[in-house]
Short mmCIF file of C-alpha atoms in Angstrom, two decimals:
data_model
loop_
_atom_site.label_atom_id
_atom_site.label_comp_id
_atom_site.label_asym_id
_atom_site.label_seq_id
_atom_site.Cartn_x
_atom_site.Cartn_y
_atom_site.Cartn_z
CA UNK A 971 -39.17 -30.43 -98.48
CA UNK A 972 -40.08 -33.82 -99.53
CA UNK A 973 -41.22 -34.94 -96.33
CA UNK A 974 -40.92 -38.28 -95.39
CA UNK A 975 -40.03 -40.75 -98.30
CA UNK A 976 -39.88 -44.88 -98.65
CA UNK A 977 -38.69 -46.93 -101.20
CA UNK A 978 -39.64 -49.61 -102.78
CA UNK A 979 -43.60 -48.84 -103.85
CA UNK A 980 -44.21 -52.29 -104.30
CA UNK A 981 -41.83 -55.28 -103.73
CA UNK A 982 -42.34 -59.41 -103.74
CA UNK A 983 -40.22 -61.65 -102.18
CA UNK A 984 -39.77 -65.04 -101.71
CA UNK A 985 -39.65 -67.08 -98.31
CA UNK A 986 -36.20 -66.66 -96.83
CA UNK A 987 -35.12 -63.56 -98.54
CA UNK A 988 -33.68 -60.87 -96.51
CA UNK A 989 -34.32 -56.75 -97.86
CA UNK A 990 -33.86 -53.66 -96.88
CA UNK A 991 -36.90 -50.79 -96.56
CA UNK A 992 -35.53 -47.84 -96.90
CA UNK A 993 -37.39 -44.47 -95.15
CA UNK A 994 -35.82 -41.46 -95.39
CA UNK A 995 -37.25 -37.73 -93.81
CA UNK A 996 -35.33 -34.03 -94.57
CA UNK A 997 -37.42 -31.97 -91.90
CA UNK A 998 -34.45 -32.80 -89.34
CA UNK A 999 -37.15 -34.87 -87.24
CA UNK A 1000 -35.52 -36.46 -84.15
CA UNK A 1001 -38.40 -39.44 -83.77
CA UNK A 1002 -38.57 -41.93 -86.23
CA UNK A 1003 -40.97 -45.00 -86.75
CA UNK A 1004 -42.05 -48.37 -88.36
CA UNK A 1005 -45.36 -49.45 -88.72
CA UNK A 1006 -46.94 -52.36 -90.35
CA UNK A 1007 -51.28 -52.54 -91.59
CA UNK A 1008 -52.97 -55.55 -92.31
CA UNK A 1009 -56.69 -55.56 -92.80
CA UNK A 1010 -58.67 -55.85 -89.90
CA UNK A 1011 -55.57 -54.99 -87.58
CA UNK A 1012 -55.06 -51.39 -87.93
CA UNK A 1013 -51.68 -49.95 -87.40
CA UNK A 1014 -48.40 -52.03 -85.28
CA UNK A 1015 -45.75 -50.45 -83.94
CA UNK A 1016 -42.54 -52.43 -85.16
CA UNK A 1017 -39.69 -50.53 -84.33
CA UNK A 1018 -39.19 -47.04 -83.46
CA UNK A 1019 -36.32 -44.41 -83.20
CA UNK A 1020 -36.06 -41.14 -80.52
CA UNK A 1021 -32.61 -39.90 -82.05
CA UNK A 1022 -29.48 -41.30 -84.11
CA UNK A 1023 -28.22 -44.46 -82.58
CA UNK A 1024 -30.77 -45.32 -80.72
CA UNK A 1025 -33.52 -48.04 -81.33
CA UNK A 1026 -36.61 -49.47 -79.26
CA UNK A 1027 -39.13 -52.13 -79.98
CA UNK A 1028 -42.68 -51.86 -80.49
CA UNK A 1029 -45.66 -54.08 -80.35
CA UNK A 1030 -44.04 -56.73 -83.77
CA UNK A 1031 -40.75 -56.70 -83.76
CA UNK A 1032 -39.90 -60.23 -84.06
CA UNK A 1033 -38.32 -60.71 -87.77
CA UNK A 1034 -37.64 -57.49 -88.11
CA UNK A 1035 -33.92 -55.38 -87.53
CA UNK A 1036 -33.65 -51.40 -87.28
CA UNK A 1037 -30.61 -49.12 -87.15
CA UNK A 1038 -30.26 -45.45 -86.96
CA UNK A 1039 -26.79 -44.01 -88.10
CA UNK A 1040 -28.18 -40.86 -89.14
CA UNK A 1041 -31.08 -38.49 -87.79
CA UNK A 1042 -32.42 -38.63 -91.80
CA UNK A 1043 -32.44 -42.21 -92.23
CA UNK A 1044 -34.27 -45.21 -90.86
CA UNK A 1045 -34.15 -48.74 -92.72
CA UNK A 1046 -35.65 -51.48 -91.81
CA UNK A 1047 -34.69 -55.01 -92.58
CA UNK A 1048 -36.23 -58.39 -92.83
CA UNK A 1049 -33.41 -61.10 -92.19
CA UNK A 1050 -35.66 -64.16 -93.66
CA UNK A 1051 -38.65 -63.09 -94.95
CA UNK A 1052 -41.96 -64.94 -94.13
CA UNK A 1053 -45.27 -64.88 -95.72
CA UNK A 1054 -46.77 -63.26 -92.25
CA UNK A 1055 -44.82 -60.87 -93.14
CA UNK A 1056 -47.08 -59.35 -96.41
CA UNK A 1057 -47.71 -55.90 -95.49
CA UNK A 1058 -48.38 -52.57 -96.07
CA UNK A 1059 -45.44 -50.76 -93.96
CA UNK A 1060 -45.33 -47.07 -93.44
CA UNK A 1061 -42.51 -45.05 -92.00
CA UNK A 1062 -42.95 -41.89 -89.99
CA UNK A 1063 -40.98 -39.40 -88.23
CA UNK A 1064 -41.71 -36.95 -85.78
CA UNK A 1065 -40.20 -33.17 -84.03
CA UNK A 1066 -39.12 -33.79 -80.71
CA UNK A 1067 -40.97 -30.50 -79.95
CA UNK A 1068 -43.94 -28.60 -80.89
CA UNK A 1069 -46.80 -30.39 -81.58
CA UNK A 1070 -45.70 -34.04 -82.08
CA UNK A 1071 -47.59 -34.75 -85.09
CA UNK A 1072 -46.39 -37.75 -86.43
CA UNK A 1073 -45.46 -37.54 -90.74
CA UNK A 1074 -46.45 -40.71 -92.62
CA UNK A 1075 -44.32 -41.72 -95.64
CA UNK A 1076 -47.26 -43.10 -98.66
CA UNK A 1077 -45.95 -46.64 -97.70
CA UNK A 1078 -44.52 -49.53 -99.24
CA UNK A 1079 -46.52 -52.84 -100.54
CA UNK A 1080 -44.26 -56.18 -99.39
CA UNK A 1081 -45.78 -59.52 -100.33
CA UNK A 1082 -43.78 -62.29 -99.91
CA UNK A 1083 -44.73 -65.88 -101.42
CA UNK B 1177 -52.01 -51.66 -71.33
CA UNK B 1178 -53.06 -48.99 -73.83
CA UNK B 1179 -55.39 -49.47 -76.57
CA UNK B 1180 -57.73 -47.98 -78.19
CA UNK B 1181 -61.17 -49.55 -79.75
CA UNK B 1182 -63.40 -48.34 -82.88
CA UNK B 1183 -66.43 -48.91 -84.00
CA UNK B 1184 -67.00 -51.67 -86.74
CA UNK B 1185 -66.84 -50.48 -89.87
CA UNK B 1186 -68.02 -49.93 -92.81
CA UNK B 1187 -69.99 -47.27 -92.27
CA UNK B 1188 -72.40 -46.05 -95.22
CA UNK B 1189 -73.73 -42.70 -95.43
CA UNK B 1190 -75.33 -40.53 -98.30
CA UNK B 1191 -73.87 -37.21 -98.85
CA UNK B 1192 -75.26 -34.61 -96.48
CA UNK B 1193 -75.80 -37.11 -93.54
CA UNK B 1194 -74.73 -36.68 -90.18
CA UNK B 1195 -71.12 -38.62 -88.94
CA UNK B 1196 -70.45 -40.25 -86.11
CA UNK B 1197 -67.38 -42.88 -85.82
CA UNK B 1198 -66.71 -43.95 -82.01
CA UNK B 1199 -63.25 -44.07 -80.13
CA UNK B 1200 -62.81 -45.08 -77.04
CA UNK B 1201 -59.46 -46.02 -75.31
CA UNK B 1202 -57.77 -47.50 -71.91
CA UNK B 1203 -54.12 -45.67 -71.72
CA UNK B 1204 -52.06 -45.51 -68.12
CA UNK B 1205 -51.89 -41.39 -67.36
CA UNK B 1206 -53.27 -38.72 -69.30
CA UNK B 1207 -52.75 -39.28 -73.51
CA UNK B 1208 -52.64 -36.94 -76.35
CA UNK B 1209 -55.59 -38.13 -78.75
CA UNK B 1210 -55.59 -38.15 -82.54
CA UNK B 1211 -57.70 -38.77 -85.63
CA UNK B 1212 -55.52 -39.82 -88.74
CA UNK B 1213 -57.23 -40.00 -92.39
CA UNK B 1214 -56.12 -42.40 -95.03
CA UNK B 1215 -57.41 -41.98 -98.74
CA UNK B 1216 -57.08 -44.79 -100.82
CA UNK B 1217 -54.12 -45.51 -102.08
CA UNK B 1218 -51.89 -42.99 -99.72
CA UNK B 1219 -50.38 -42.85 -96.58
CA UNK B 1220 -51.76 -41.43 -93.43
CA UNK B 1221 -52.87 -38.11 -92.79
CA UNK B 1222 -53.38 -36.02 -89.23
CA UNK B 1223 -57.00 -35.09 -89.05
CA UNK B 1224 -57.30 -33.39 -85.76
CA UNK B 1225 -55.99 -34.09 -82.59
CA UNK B 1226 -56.63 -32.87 -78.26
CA UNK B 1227 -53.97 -32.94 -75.32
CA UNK B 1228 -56.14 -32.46 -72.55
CA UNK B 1229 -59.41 -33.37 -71.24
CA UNK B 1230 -62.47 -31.49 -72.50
CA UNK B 1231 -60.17 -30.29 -75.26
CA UNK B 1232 -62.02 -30.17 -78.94
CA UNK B 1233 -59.89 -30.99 -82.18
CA UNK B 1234 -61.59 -29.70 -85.36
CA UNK B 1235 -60.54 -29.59 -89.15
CA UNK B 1236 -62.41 -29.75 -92.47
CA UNK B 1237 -65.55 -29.67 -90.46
CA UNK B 1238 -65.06 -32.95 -88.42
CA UNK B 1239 -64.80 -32.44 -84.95
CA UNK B 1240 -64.05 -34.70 -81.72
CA UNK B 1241 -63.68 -33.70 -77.66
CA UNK B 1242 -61.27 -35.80 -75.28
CA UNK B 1243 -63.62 -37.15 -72.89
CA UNK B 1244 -61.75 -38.07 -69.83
CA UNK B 1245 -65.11 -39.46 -67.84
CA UNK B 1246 -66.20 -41.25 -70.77
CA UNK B 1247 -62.49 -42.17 -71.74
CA UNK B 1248 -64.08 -41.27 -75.30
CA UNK B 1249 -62.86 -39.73 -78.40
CA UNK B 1250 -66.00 -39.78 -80.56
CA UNK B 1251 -65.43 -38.23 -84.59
CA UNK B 1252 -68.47 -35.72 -85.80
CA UNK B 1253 -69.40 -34.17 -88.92
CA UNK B 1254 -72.49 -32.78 -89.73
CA UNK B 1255 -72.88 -32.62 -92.94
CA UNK B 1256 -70.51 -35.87 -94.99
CA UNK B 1257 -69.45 -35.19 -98.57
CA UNK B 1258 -68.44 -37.78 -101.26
CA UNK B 1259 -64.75 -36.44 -100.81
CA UNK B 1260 -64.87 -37.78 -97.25
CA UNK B 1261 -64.63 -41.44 -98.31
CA UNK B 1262 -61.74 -42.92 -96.71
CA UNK B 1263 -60.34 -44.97 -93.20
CA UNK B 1264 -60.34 -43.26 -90.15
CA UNK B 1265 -58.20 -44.40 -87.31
CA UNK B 1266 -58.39 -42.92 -83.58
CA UNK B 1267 -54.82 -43.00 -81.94
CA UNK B 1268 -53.15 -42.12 -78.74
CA UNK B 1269 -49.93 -41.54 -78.04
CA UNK B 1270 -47.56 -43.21 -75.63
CA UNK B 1271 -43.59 -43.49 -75.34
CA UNK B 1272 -40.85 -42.24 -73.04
CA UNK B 1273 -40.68 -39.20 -75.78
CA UNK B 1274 -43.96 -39.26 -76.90
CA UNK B 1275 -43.20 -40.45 -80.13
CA UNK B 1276 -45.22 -43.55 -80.74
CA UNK B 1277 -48.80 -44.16 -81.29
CA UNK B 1278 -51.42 -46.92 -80.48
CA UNK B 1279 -53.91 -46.84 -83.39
CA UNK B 1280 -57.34 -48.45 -83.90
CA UNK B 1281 -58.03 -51.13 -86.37
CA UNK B 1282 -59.78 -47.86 -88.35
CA UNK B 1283 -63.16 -47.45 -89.92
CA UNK B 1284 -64.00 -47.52 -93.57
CA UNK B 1285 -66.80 -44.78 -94.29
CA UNK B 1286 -67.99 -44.86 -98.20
CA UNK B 1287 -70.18 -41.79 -99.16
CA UNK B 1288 -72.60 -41.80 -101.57
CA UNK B 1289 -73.89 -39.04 -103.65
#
């Protein structure tokens, strides 16, 4: 398994720019989330997923759009990027049973100037 | 609302020296309480986690015990090693399907040999 994967590693945008984040997880997880760290602030729940086509807000969602058309795949978008928006973001999905434990993705490095 | 507070970081220790990192959180009901790890330049990893009061999470020698009295969810080890460098955050866990977490703004710890 490859676990829980993002792409890009490292992307730079500038101001109004809209992308895509991709996150992708092959252990047939049902719960899937977006997080964004910034020094000082520990993790923020952006967005967060408990099952294909279905979507819920966190604590920062503002500038930020999810979907979930598949249980494997979660991207998330920014529509017009801001600088506030320079991040480290990490996806991570979850079994709806067992233990919970939540499966990071290594994270993706978004500055945007 | 639920949150969950750390101690300041960083914390500096010489190899061999005793661990402490504090956790304490306010959450409505009865969480599920984690420790996550993050070495540099990776995502997040599960360090050890309790679902009940007076429960005791352990791995790689650290240790922590839900404290419902104390609403505390303090991180031990006794005896630090270089390889221990890293962030620690404290969590909890709320959502309608348990799926999210509330992190700490995490605690640098630098070991020295």
């Amino acid at each position: 398994n490859a676990g829980v994967t993002q792409t890009p590693k490292f992307q730079v945008l500038k101001t109004g720019q809209s992308m895509t984040l991709q996150c992708a997880q092959d252990m047939n997880h049902e719960y899937m989330s977006w997080y964004r760290q910034d020094p000082g602030m520990g993790l923020r729940l952006i967005h967060y997923s408990v099952g294909a086509g279905i979507t819920d807000q966190g604590e920062v969602p503002n500038g930020y759009n999810v979907s979930r058309s598949t249980t494997e795949d979660f991207p998330l978008r920014l529509l017009s990027a801001a600088p506030s928006q320079t991040s480290v973001y990490f996806c991570a999905s979850t079994p709806a049973s067992g233990s919970y434990e939540q499966y990071f993705g290594p994270g993706t490095r978004l500055t945007v100037t | 609302g639920n949150s969950v507070t750390q101690m300041e970081g960083p914390v500096t220790l010489s190899e061999e020296a005793f661990l402490t990192i504090n956790c304490t959180y306010t959450a409505t009901g009865y969480p599920s309480l984690f420790w996550y790890v993050q070495y540099p330049g990776e995502g997040l990893q599960l360090l050890l986690k309790a679902t009940k009061a007076d429960d005791k999470g352990s791995n790689k020698g650290f240790e922590a015990t839900y404290r419902k009295e104390t609403t505390s969810f303090h991180l031990e080890k006794g005896s630090v090693q270089v390889s221990d460098s890293a962030v620690y955050f404290c969590a909890l866990r709320i959502g309608q399907a348990g799926t999210a977490l509330i992190f700490g703004k995490g605690t640098t710890l630098s070991v020295s040999s």
